[in-house]
Amino acid sequence: MCGIVGVFGSPNAAKLTALAMFTIQHRGQESCGMAVSDGKVIRLRKKMGLVRDVFDETELESLPGEVAIGHVRYPTKGSATEFNTQPHIVETLAGPTYALASNGDIVNYDAMRRYLEEQNVYFKSDNDGEILVKYIAWKVMRQGEGIIEAIRHLMHDVKGAYSTVLCTRDSLYMFRDPHSIRPMVWGKMEDGTVVVASESCALDTLGVINRKEIPAAGIVKVSAEGIRIIQNDPLLYRESIRPKHCIFEHVYYSRPDSHHFGEDVYKVREKIGAALAKADGKLKADYVVPIPDSANFIGLGYSNHSGIPLSLGLIRNHYVGRSFTETKQAIRDENVRRKYNLLPHFFEGKSIVLIDDSIIRGTTIRKIVDLIKPSGVREVHLRIGSPEVRYGCYYGIDTPSRDELFMNKYSVDEICERTGVDSLKYLQIDDLLDCVYEKDDYCLACFNGDYPVKNNGDFV
Ligand code: AMP
């Protein structure tokens, strides 16, 4: 998972980009980068670490210019190293010509890379964002196409998820794959500065008015000549290609104050909670306790629907980094323990509905139940705000191999036995779809294995 930002038309482009990147830091905490053009030179900075540490005042002052793009990274394709960090650039003798940052994963990466290498295109990283910028440069510099034409061909040839920003010396381009799997929203600030970002919360922070989504297979070019929008291109936008947004963005990834895919994220989460409560009927409990922060709105929805009061019995330390991406299970276990603690004496003699948004490897839930059990709690009824995750994601989310997924290892009864919870229920797929307006427009592959974009090893 990653986040992208683009800014055009402000003398403070680098600062605005850093602020927007900071707002979507939850989408990637491993590394970050920014490319800024002053009309003549594109300057690039990227490093491992958080936005506030990498882009301090001095660093931002060394990045003059009115066009900027930024990226926060949570590795999926390519290891967590500086050279795989985005943006990626294309250099000519006159210096960098293009810089590009993207959120998503390219499914036919191997075929695309092989093909481009056969055309003597060279790569510096193993990251799929580099395919996109090298493809565009190859089409423009070697085949004489315009950038928009090159992007149209790219969207035809490259399969997968890619919400993308491209900066040239004088323009900003934004485009999104034909299935528009990852979110991407844009708009204008009051002074006319154009801003695009993965999530609308970043636009809110910058005071953007009139935000809208980049359409599926849409391209937007912003330059001194104005804004040009190309949408539903017949080459790309066929009947068979519908939006297939990632429903997990609503369940977990996105910030609750964001709006995309036609939905307010927090409202979808509240509906998920209400659906779980509805499925429980007359379950009796003293409190609903969500695992913070991702299950908070699901817990609220459950509580509002069931009438069982919500309590914040679990406290999260916000300074613990992501436990999920650690490669060693022992470190993941320890991080979860450091991340959460219980309110003293709260659980004694109580029956609780414990809510999490999802179970992947089972690390979080095992550790939290281990924490709660000795507190004297009477009953723990575990409710999960998503269906059972049984399949990997190839569109920009880091999921472990299928045999590491908790639900592929244990049945519901076995999970209850192993964790010691009194009952466990997942949200059903149909109930999840009832929480969104456009039911046909979502990718559910991690739950049902129905992948909307297949890797047929080909690229046309
Ligand atoms: P696990 O502990 O492996 O079962 O992962 C589930 C927990 O991690 C849930 O509490 C989610 O909030 C969070 N989570 C779910 N999917 C992901 C992901 N792909 N990356 C990071 N965190 C995740």
Short mmCIF file of C-alpha atoms and ligand atoms in Angstrom, two decimals:
data_model
loop_
_atom_site.label_atom_id
_atom_site.label_comp_id
_atom_site.label_asym_id
_atom_site.label_seq_id
_atom_site.Cartn_x
_atom_site.Cartn_y
_atom_site.Cartn_z
CA MET A 1 0.00 0.00 0.00
CA CYS A 2 1.25 3.46 -0.83
CA GLY A 3 0.06 7.03 -1.17
CA ILE A 4 0.60 9.61 -3.88
CA VAL A 5 0.38 13.40 -4.09
CA GLY A 6 0.73 15.96 -6.89
CA VAL A 7 0.68 19.77 -6.80
CA PHE A 8 0.68 22.24 -9.68
CA GLY A 9 0.80 26.02 -9.68
CA SER A 10 2.06 27.06 -6.25
CA PRO A 11 5.43 28.60 -5.36
CA ASN A 12 5.14 26.44 -2.22
CA ALA A 13 4.63 23.21 -4.16
CA ALA A 14 7.18 21.23 -2.09
CA LYS A 15 5.69 22.34 1.25
CA LEU A 16 2.13 21.60 0.15
CA THR A 17 3.21 18.20 -1.15
CA ALA A 18 4.94 17.37 2.14
CA LEU A 19 1.83 18.39 4.10
CA ALA A 20 -0.40 16.22 1.92
CA MET A 21 2.06 13.31 2.20
CA PHE A 22 2.05 13.72 5.97
CA THR A 23 -1.75 13.50 5.96
CA ILE A 24 -1.69 10.17 4.12
CA GLN A 25 1.30 8.80 6.05
CA HIS A 26 -0.89 5.85 7.15
CA ARG A 27 -0.67 4.52 3.55
CA GLY A 28 3.08 4.00 3.75
CA GLN A 29 5.60 4.45 6.52
CA GLU A 30 8.71 2.72 5.21
CA SER A 31 10.08 5.42 2.93
CA CYS A 32 9.04 8.55 1.09
CA GLY A 33 10.14 10.75 -1.76
CA MET A 34 9.40 13.92 -3.68
CA ALA A 35 10.27 15.38 -7.09
CA VAL A 36 9.90 19.12 -7.69
CA SER A 37 10.30 21.06 -10.93
CA ASP A 38 11.11 24.75 -11.17
CA GLY A 39 10.42 24.75 -14.90
CA LYS A 40 14.00 23.96 -15.83
CA VAL A 41 15.26 21.35 -13.39
CA ILE A 42 13.49 18.45 -11.68
CA ARG A 43 15.01 17.82 -8.24
CA LEU A 44 14.50 14.48 -6.53
CA ARG A 45 14.79 13.53 -2.84
CA LYS A 46 13.92 10.15 -1.42
CA LYS A 47 14.86 8.30 1.76
CA MET A 48 13.79 5.60 4.14
CA GLY A 49 11.68 7.02 6.98
CA LEU A 50 8.64 9.13 7.79
CA VAL A 51 7.68 12.32 5.96
CA ARG A 52 8.32 14.62 8.94
CA ASP A 53 11.83 13.18 9.39
CA VAL A 54 12.85 13.15 5.72
CA PHE A 55 11.34 16.51 4.68
CA ASP A 56 12.31 19.08 7.28
CA GLU A 57 12.29 22.85 6.62
CA THR A 58 15.83 22.89 5.19
CA GLU A 59 15.12 20.00 2.84
CA LEU A 60 11.92 21.63 1.59
CA GLU A 61 13.69 24.93 1.00
CA SER A 62 16.14 23.16 -1.27
CA LEU A 63 13.26 22.09 -3.53
CA PRO A 64 12.05 25.24 -5.35
CA GLY A 65 9.38 25.04 -8.04
CA GLU A 66 5.68 25.07 -8.81
CA VAL A 67 5.17 21.44 -9.88
CA ALA A 68 5.70 18.62 -7.40
CA ILE A 69 4.84 14.99 -6.85
CA GLY A 70 5.26 12.90 -3.71
CA HIS A 71 5.01 9.31 -2.56
CA VAL A 72 4.79 7.45 0.74
CA ARG A 73 5.72 3.78 0.49
CA TYR A 74 4.70 0.57 2.13
CA PRO A 75 6.50 -2.05 0.07
CA THR A 76 4.64 -4.62 -1.98
CA LYS A 77 6.73 -4.98 -5.16
CA GLY A 78 10.47 -4.73 -4.57
CA SER A 79 12.26 -4.76 -1.22
CA ALA A 80 12.16 -1.95 1.36
CA THR A 81 15.24 -0.09 0.13
CA GLU A 82 15.98 3.45 -0.97
CA PHE A 83 16.43 2.51 -4.61
CA ASN A 84 12.93 1.01 -4.73
CA THR A 85 11.49 4.18 -3.19
CA GLN A 86 9.43 6.44 -5.46
CA PRO A 87 9.29 8.78 -7.36
CA HIS A 88 11.26 7.16 -10.18
CA ILE A 89 12.86 9.41 -12.74
CA VAL A 90 14.00 9.26 -16.34
CA GLU A 91 17.30 11.02 -16.93
CA THR A 92 18.62 12.40 -20.16
CA LEU A 93 21.87 14.25 -20.72
CA ALA A 94 19.98 17.41 -19.81
CA GLY A 95 19.00 15.95 -16.40
CA PRO A 96 15.75 14.35 -15.21
CA THR A 97 12.90 14.76 -17.70
CA TYR A 98 10.12 12.83 -16.01
CA ALA A 99 9.36 11.83 -12.44
CA LEU A 100 6.55 9.44 -11.58
CA ALA A 101 4.91 8.03 -8.46
CA SER A 102 2.21 5.41 -8.32
CA ASN A 103 -0.01 3.50 -5.89
CA GLY A 104 -0.93 -0.08 -6.77
CA ASP A 105 0.76 -3.13 -8.24
CA ILE A 106 1.42 -4.11 -11.82
CA VAL A 107 0.23 -7.63 -12.47
CA ASN A 108 2.13 -8.19 -15.73
CA TYR A 109 5.34 -6.64 -14.35
CA ASP A 110 7.61 -9.48 -15.51
CA ALA A 111 6.33 -9.48 -19.09
CA MET A 112 6.46 -5.68 -19.31
CA ARG A 113 9.98 -5.51 -17.92
CA ARG A 114 11.25 -8.27 -20.22
CA TYR A 115 9.72 -6.53 -23.22
CA LEU A 116 11.16 -3.12 -22.35
CA GLU A 117 14.59 -4.59 -21.65
CA GLU A 118 14.51 -6.19 -25.08
CA GLN A 119 14.03 -2.64 -26.41
CA ASN A 120 17.20 -1.62 -24.51
CA VAL A 121 15.33 0.16 -21.76
CA TYR A 122 17.35 0.01 -18.51
CA PHE A 123 16.04 -0.32 -14.97
CA LYS A 124 17.54 0.83 -11.69
CA SER A 125 15.06 -0.79 -9.29
CA ASP A 126 12.76 -3.79 -8.86
CA ASN A 127 9.81 -1.54 -8.17
CA ASP A 128 6.89 -1.55 -10.57
CA GLY A 129 6.52 2.24 -10.57
CA GLU A 130 9.68 2.35 -12.65
CA ILE A 131 7.96 0.32 -15.41
CA LEU A 132 5.40 3.11 -15.81
CA VAL A 133 7.85 5.98 -16.20
CA LYS A 134 10.24 4.00 -18.40
CA TYR A 135 7.34 2.90 -20.62
CA ILE A 136 6.19 6.49 -21.10
CA ALA A 137 9.72 7.72 -21.81
CA TRP A 138 10.29 4.88 -24.29
CA LYS A 139 7.06 5.71 -26.16
CA VAL A 140 7.82 9.43 -26.22
CA MET A 141 11.56 9.48 -26.85
CA ARG A 142 11.96 6.44 -29.05
CA GLN A 143 8.59 6.20 -30.80
CA GLY A 144 7.77 9.87 -31.10
CA GLU A 145 4.43 9.74 -29.28
CA GLY A 146 2.99 12.59 -27.20
CA ILE A 147 2.77 12.00 -23.46
CA ILE A 148 -1.01 11.61 -23.48
CA GLU A 149 -0.83 9.11 -26.31
CA ALA A 150 1.88 7.22 -24.43
CA ILE A 151 -0.28 7.09 -21.28
CA ARG A 152 -3.24 5.82 -23.32
CA HIS A 153 -1.08 3.02 -24.68
CA LEU A 154 0.29 2.35 -21.22
CA MET A 155 -3.22 1.91 -19.86
CA HIS A 156 -3.90 -0.57 -22.60
CA ASP A 157 -0.70 -2.57 -22.12
CA VAL A 158 -0.06 -2.42 -18.37
CA LYS A 159 -2.37 -4.59 -16.27
CA GLY A 160 -3.05 -3.96 -12.62
CA ALA A 161 -3.69 -1.10 -10.23
CA TYR A 162 -1.98 2.24 -10.70
CA SER A 163 -3.18 5.57 -9.40
CA THR A 164 -0.34 7.66 -10.82
CA VAL A 165 1.16 11.16 -10.91
CA LEU A 166 3.74 12.18 -13.50
CA CYS A 167 5.71 15.41 -13.40
CA THR A 168 7.55 16.83 -16.37
CA ARG A 169 9.52 20.06 -16.21
CA ASP A 170 6.40 22.13 -16.80
CA SER A 171 3.32 19.93 -16.36
CA LEU A 172 1.55 17.55 -14.02
CA TYR A 173 -0.27 14.47 -15.34
CA MET A 174 -2.57 12.28 -13.28
CA PHE A 175 -4.01 8.98 -14.43
CA ARG A 176 -5.70 5.93 -13.04
CA ASP A 177 -6.01 2.32 -14.26
CA PRO A 178 -9.19 1.30 -16.10
CA HIS A 179 -10.52 -0.55 -13.03
CA SER A 180 -9.67 2.39 -10.75
CA ILE A 181 -8.73 -0.07 -8.04
CA ARG A 182 -7.01 2.42 -5.71
CA PRO A 183 -8.51 5.78 -4.77
CA MET A 184 -7.35 9.05 -6.38
CA VAL A 185 -8.99 12.45 -5.90
CA TRP A 186 -8.15 15.94 -7.06
CA GLY A 187 -9.33 19.52 -6.87
CA LYS A 188 -8.26 23.15 -6.62
CA MET A 189 -7.25 25.34 -3.72
CA GLU A 190 -8.80 28.80 -3.52
CA ASP A 191 -5.73 30.36 -5.17
CA GLY A 192 -6.08 27.99 -8.15
CA THR A 193 -3.34 25.52 -7.13
CA VAL A 194 -4.27 22.04 -8.38
CA VAL A 195 -3.80 19.19 -5.92
CA VAL A 196 -4.22 15.45 -6.38
CA ALA A 197 -3.83 12.78 -3.71
CA SER A 198 -4.70 9.20 -2.86
CA GLU A 199 -7.23 10.32 -0.29
CA SER A 200 -9.45 13.33 0.15
CA CYS A 201 -8.28 13.90 3.74
CA ALA A 202 -5.04 15.22 2.20
CA LEU A 203 -7.01 17.66 0.04
CA ASP A 204 -8.97 18.81 3.10
CA THR A 205 -5.72 19.59 4.92
CA LEU A 206 -4.68 21.84 2.04
CA GLY A 207 -8.08 23.56 1.86
CA VAL A 208 -9.07 22.16 -1.54
CA ILE A 209 -12.56 22.95 -2.69
CA ASN A 210 -14.65 20.95 -5.23
CA ARG A 211 -12.77 17.69 -4.98
CA LYS A 212 -13.54 14.92 -7.48
CA GLU A 213 -12.24 11.50 -8.43
CA ILE A 214 -9.94 10.90 -11.35
CA PRO A 215 -12.22 8.82 -13.59
CA ALA A 216 -11.47 5.17 -14.38
CA ALA A 217 -8.96 5.15 -17.26
CA GLY A 218 -8.95 8.93 -16.95
CA ILE A 219 -6.04 11.24 -17.68
CA VAL A 220 -5.77 14.81 -16.43
CA LYS A 221 -3.04 17.13 -17.67
CA VAL A 222 -2.35 20.40 -15.85
CA SER A 223 -0.02 22.95 -17.43
CA ALA A 224 0.29 26.70 -18.00
CA GLU A 225 -2.32 26.26 -20.77
CA GLY A 226 -4.90 25.02 -18.26
CA ILE A 227 -6.50 21.71 -17.37
CA ARG A 228 -7.24 19.01 -19.94
CA ILE A 229 -9.36 16.02 -18.92
CA ILE A 230 -9.54 12.86 -21.00
CA GLN A 231 -12.01 10.28 -19.81
CA ASN A 232 -13.63 7.09 -21.02
CA ASP A 233 -11.17 6.79 -23.86
CA PRO A 234 -12.63 4.18 -26.28
CA LEU A 235 -9.22 2.49 -26.55
CA LEU A 236 -9.25 1.84 -22.83
CA TYR A 237 -12.76 2.01 -21.58
CA ARG A 238 -14.63 -1.00 -22.88
CA GLU A 239 -17.89 -2.41 -21.60
CA SER A 240 -16.02 -5.32 -20.10
CA ILE A 241 -13.87 -3.02 -18.00
CA ARG A 242 -15.84 -1.79 -15.03
CA PRO A 243 -14.54 -0.07 -11.95
CA LYS A 244 -13.31 -2.66 -9.47
CA HIS A 245 -12.42 -0.57 -6.44
CA CYS A 246 -10.68 -2.24 -3.53
CA ILE A 247 -13.33 -2.73 -0.85
CA PHE A 248 -10.59 -3.15 1.76
CA GLU A 249 -9.97 0.61 1.40
CA HIS A 250 -13.31 1.07 3.18
CA VAL A 251 -12.72 -1.74 5.67
CA TYR A 252 -9.24 -0.76 6.81
CA TYR A 253 -6.80 1.17 4.63
CA SER A 254 -8.26 4.59 4.18
CA ARG A 255 -8.66 7.22 6.83
CA PRO A 256 -12.25 7.44 8.09
CA ASP A 257 -12.40 11.14 7.17
CA SER A 258 -11.79 10.37 3.49
CA HIS A 259 -14.41 10.15 0.76
CA HIS A 260 -13.96 8.02 -2.36
CA PHE A 261 -15.67 5.46 -4.58
CA GLY A 262 -18.80 7.56 -3.92
CA GLU A 263 -18.72 6.82 -0.18
CA ASP A 264 -17.78 8.46 3.09
CA VAL A 265 -15.39 5.88 4.53
CA TYR A 266 -16.56 6.30 8.13
CA LYS A 267 -20.18 5.74 7.12
CA VAL A 268 -19.32 2.46 5.39
CA ARG A 269 -17.56 1.39 8.59
CA GLU A 270 -20.57 2.32 10.73
CA LYS A 271 -22.80 0.32 8.39
CA ILE A 272 -20.42 -2.65 8.71
CA GLY A 273 -20.79 -2.43 12.51
CA ALA A 274 -24.59 -2.23 12.21
CA ALA A 275 -24.57 -5.28 9.88
CA LEU A 276 -22.53 -7.26 12.42
CA ALA A 277 -24.98 -6.28 15.18
CA LYS A 278 -27.95 -7.22 13.01
CA ALA A 279 -26.46 -10.65 12.34
CA ASP A 280 -26.01 -11.13 16.10
CA GLY A 281 -29.69 -10.56 16.89
CA LYS A 282 -30.13 -10.47 20.63
CA LEU A 283 -26.56 -11.10 21.80
CA LYS A 284 -26.23 -9.81 25.37
CA ALA A 285 -23.04 -8.02 26.43
CA ASP A 286 -21.98 -5.17 28.72
CA TYR A 287 -19.79 -3.31 26.25
CA VAL A 288 -18.69 -3.10 22.65
CA VAL A 289 -14.87 -2.69 22.59
CA PRO A 290 -13.28 -1.87 19.22
CA ILE A 291 -9.58 -2.50 18.62
CA PRO A 292 -8.28 1.02 18.04
CA ASP A 293 -8.05 2.84 15.71
CA SER A 294 -9.15 0.92 12.66
CA ALA A 295 -12.20 -0.74 14.26
CA ASN A 296 -13.49 2.38 16.07
CA PHE A 297 -16.24 3.27 13.60
CA ILE A 298 -17.23 -0.37 13.17
CA GLY A 299 -17.61 -0.54 16.95
CA LEU A 300 -19.67 2.64 16.94
CA GLY A 301 -21.99 1.22 14.27
CA TYR A 302 -22.38 -2.01 16.27
CA SER A 303 -23.12 -0.09 19.45
CA ASN A 304 -25.63 2.29 17.84
CA HIS A 305 -27.51 -0.59 16.25
CA SER A 306 -27.49 -2.98 19.22
CA GLY A 307 -27.87 -0.47 22.04
CA ILE A 308 -24.86 -2.03 23.81
CA PRO A 309 -22.67 0.86 25.04
CA LEU A 310 -19.33 1.49 23.35
CA SER A 311 -16.24 1.63 25.52
CA LEU A 312 -12.64 2.33 24.69
CA GLY A 313 -11.28 -0.40 26.95
CA LEU A 314 -8.19 -0.86 24.81
CA ILE A 315 -5.63 1.90 24.51
CA ARG A 316 -3.24 2.15 21.60
CA ASN A 317 0.26 3.62 21.70
CA HIS A 318 0.48 5.76 18.55
CA TYR A 319 4.25 5.76 18.52
CA VAL A 320 4.64 2.07 17.75
CA GLY A 321 5.33 1.55 14.07
CA ARG A 322 3.58 -0.91 11.85
CA SER A 323 3.75 -4.45 13.18
CA PHE A 324 2.31 -5.97 10.03
CA THR A 325 5.30 -5.58 7.72
CA GLU A 326 7.84 -7.12 10.09
CA THR A 327 9.23 -10.28 8.55
CA LYS A 328 9.68 -12.16 11.85
CA GLN A 329 6.61 -13.40 13.74
CA ALA A 330 8.35 -12.84 17.12
CA ILE A 331 8.81 -9.13 16.32
CA ARG A 332 5.21 -8.83 15.10
CA ASP A 333 4.04 -10.42 18.38
CA GLU A 334 6.14 -8.07 20.48
CA ASN A 335 5.00 -5.00 18.55
CA VAL A 336 1.35 -5.84 19.11
CA ARG A 337 2.00 -6.18 22.85
CA ARG A 338 3.76 -2.82 22.92
CA LYS A 339 1.00 -1.23 20.88
CA TYR A 340 -2.01 -2.03 23.08
CA ASN A 341 -2.88 -1.93 26.76
CA LEU A 342 -6.05 -2.36 28.84
CA LEU A 343 -7.88 0.12 31.02
CA PRO A 344 -7.22 -1.04 34.61
CA HIS A 345 -10.10 -3.03 36.20
CA PHE A 346 -12.39 -2.30 33.25
CA PHE A 347 -12.85 -5.87 32.02
CA GLU A 348 -13.42 -7.62 35.39
CA GLY A 349 -16.65 -9.64 35.32
CA LYS A 350 -17.77 -8.06 32.03
CA SER A 351 -19.03 -9.62 28.87
CA ILE A 352 -17.69 -7.80 25.79
CA VAL A 353 -18.14 -7.73 22.06
CA LEU A 354 -14.57 -7.29 20.83
CA ILE A 355 -14.37 -5.86 17.31
CA ASP A 356 -11.58 -5.81 14.76
CA ASP A 357 -11.74 -4.85 11.09
CA SER A 358 -10.00 -7.96 9.77
CA ILE A 359 -7.92 -11.02 10.61
CA ILE A 360 -4.96 -11.71 8.36
CA ARG A 361 -2.26 -13.77 10.09
CA GLY A 362 -4.11 -13.68 13.40
CA THR A 363 -1.27 -11.91 15.22
CA THR A 364 -3.29 -8.96 16.53
CA ILE A 365 -6.28 -10.89 17.69
CA ARG A 366 -4.26 -13.64 19.42
CA LYS A 367 -2.17 -11.12 21.32
CA ILE A 368 -5.14 -8.97 22.31
CA VAL A 369 -7.19 -11.87 23.57
CA ASP A 370 -4.12 -13.06 25.53
CA LEU A 371 -4.02 -9.60 27.07
CA ILE A 372 -7.71 -9.44 27.95
CA LYS A 373 -8.21 -12.97 29.26
CA PRO A 374 -6.27 -12.65 32.55
CA SER A 375 -8.18 -9.43 33.37
CA GLY A 376 -11.13 -11.36 34.78
CA VAL A 377 -13.33 -10.76 31.74
CA ARG A 378 -16.45 -13.00 31.76
CA GLU A 379 -17.09 -13.44 28.03
CA VAL A 380 -15.40 -12.29 24.83
CA HIS A 381 -17.45 -12.36 21.62
CA LEU A 382 -15.18 -11.57 18.71
CA ARG A 383 -16.71 -9.87 15.66
CA ILE A 384 -14.78 -9.11 12.47
CA GLY A 385 -15.81 -6.29 10.14
CA SER A 386 -14.85 -8.11 6.94
CA PRO A 387 -15.38 -11.54 5.44
CA GLU A 388 -12.71 -14.20 5.82
CA VAL A 389 -9.51 -13.17 4.02
CA ARG A 390 -8.47 -16.32 2.15
CA TYR A 391 -6.65 -15.05 -0.95
CA GLY A 392 -3.66 -12.80 -1.59
CA CYS A 393 -3.95 -9.33 -3.12
CA TYR A 394 -2.04 -8.50 -6.31
CA TYR A 395 -3.21 -4.92 -6.55
CA GLY A 396 -1.13 -3.07 -4.01
CA ILE A 397 -1.80 -4.62 -0.61
CA ASP A 398 0.78 -6.62 1.23
CA THR A 399 -0.75 -9.99 2.11
CA PRO A 400 1.16 -13.05 3.28
CA SER A 401 1.08 -16.29 1.31
CA ARG A 402 -2.24 -18.18 1.32
CA ASP A 403 -1.04 -20.80 3.77
CA GLU A 404 -0.09 -18.09 6.30
CA LEU A 405 -3.61 -16.65 6.31
CA PHE A 406 -5.29 -17.49 9.61
CA MET A 407 -8.58 -18.49 8.03
CA ASN A 408 -6.84 -20.96 5.74
CA LYS A 409 -5.15 -22.55 8.73
CA TYR A 410 -8.00 -22.84 11.20
CA SER A 411 -11.78 -23.18 11.23
CA VAL A 412 -13.94 -20.80 13.29
CA ASP A 413 -14.25 -23.44 16.04
CA GLU A 414 -10.50 -23.98 16.07
CA ILE A 415 -9.91 -20.23 16.33
CA CYS A 416 -12.29 -20.01 19.30
CA GLU A 417 -10.48 -22.89 20.93
CA ARG A 418 -6.99 -21.58 20.25
CA THR A 419 -7.69 -18.00 21.25
CA GLY A 420 -10.14 -18.72 24.06
CA VAL A 421 -12.90 -16.41 22.76
CA ASP A 422 -16.46 -17.50 23.48
CA SER A 423 -17.71 -16.88 19.94
CA LEU A 424 -16.44 -15.59 16.61
CA LYS A 425 -18.36 -14.21 13.64
CA TYR A 426 -17.24 -12.66 10.38
CA LEU A 427 -19.19 -10.28 8.21
CA GLN A 428 -20.71 -12.09 5.23
CA ILE A 429 -19.76 -10.94 1.72
CA ASP A 430 -23.38 -9.98 0.88
CA ASP A 431 -23.68 -8.01 4.09
CA LEU A 432 -20.49 -6.12 3.23
CA LEU A 433 -21.85 -5.31 -0.22
CA ASP A 434 -25.03 -3.97 1.41
CA CYS A 435 -22.84 -1.35 3.08
CA VAL A 436 -21.88 0.30 -0.26
CA TYR A 437 -23.95 1.90 -3.01
CA GLU A 438 -22.35 0.46 -6.18
CA LYS A 439 -22.15 -3.22 -5.33
CA ASP A 440 -20.84 -4.33 -8.76
CA ASP A 441 -17.96 -1.87 -8.70
CA TYR A 442 -15.79 -3.58 -6.10
CA CYS A 443 -12.93 -6.06 -6.12
CA LEU A 444 -13.58 -8.84 -3.56
CA ALA A 445 -10.67 -11.03 -4.62
CA CYS A 446 -9.13 -11.33 -1.14
CA PHE A 447 -12.40 -12.88 0.07
CA ASN A 448 -13.56 -14.94 -2.90
CA GLY A 449 -10.53 -15.34 -5.21
CA ASP A 450 -12.33 -13.66 -8.11
CA TYR A 451 -9.52 -11.49 -9.54
CA PRO A 452 -10.73 -8.75 -11.90
CA VAL A 453 -7.31 -8.30 -13.54
CA LYS A 454 -5.58 -11.51 -14.49
CA ASN A 455 -1.92 -11.99 -15.17
CA ASN A 456 -1.95 -13.84 -18.43
CA GLY A 457 1.81 -13.38 -18.78
CA ASP A 458 1.13 -11.10 -21.69
CA PHE A 459 0.97 -7.36 -21.93
CA VAL A 460 -1.38 -6.65 -24.81
P1 AMP B 1 -3.11 -9.80 11.64
O1 AMP B 1 -2.66 -9.28 12.96
O2 AMP B 1 -2.02 -10.37 10.81
O3 AMP B 1 -4.29 -10.73 11.74
O4 AMP B 1 -3.60 -8.54 10.78
C1 AMP B 1 -4.83 -7.95 11.04
C2 AMP B 1 -4.69 -6.61 11.68
O5 AMP B 1 -3.79 -5.77 10.92
C3 AMP B 1 -6.02 -5.93 11.70
O6 AMP B 1 -6.16 -5.45 13.02
C4 AMP B 1 -5.93 -4.77 10.71
O7 AMP B 1 -6.28 -3.58 11.36
C5 AMP B 1 -4.48 -4.73 10.25
N1 AMP B 1 -4.32 -5.04 8.81
C6 AMP B 1 -5.13 -5.74 8.00
N2 AMP B 1 -4.60 -5.86 6.76
C7 AMP B 1 -3.43 -5.22 6.79
C8 AMP B 1 -2.39 -4.99 5.84
N3 AMP B 1 -2.43 -5.50 4.61
N4 AMP B 1 -1.34 -4.24 6.22
C9 AMP B 1 -1.24 -3.77 7.46
N5 AMP B 1 -2.16 -3.97 8.42
C10 AMP B 1 -3.25 -4.68 8.10
#
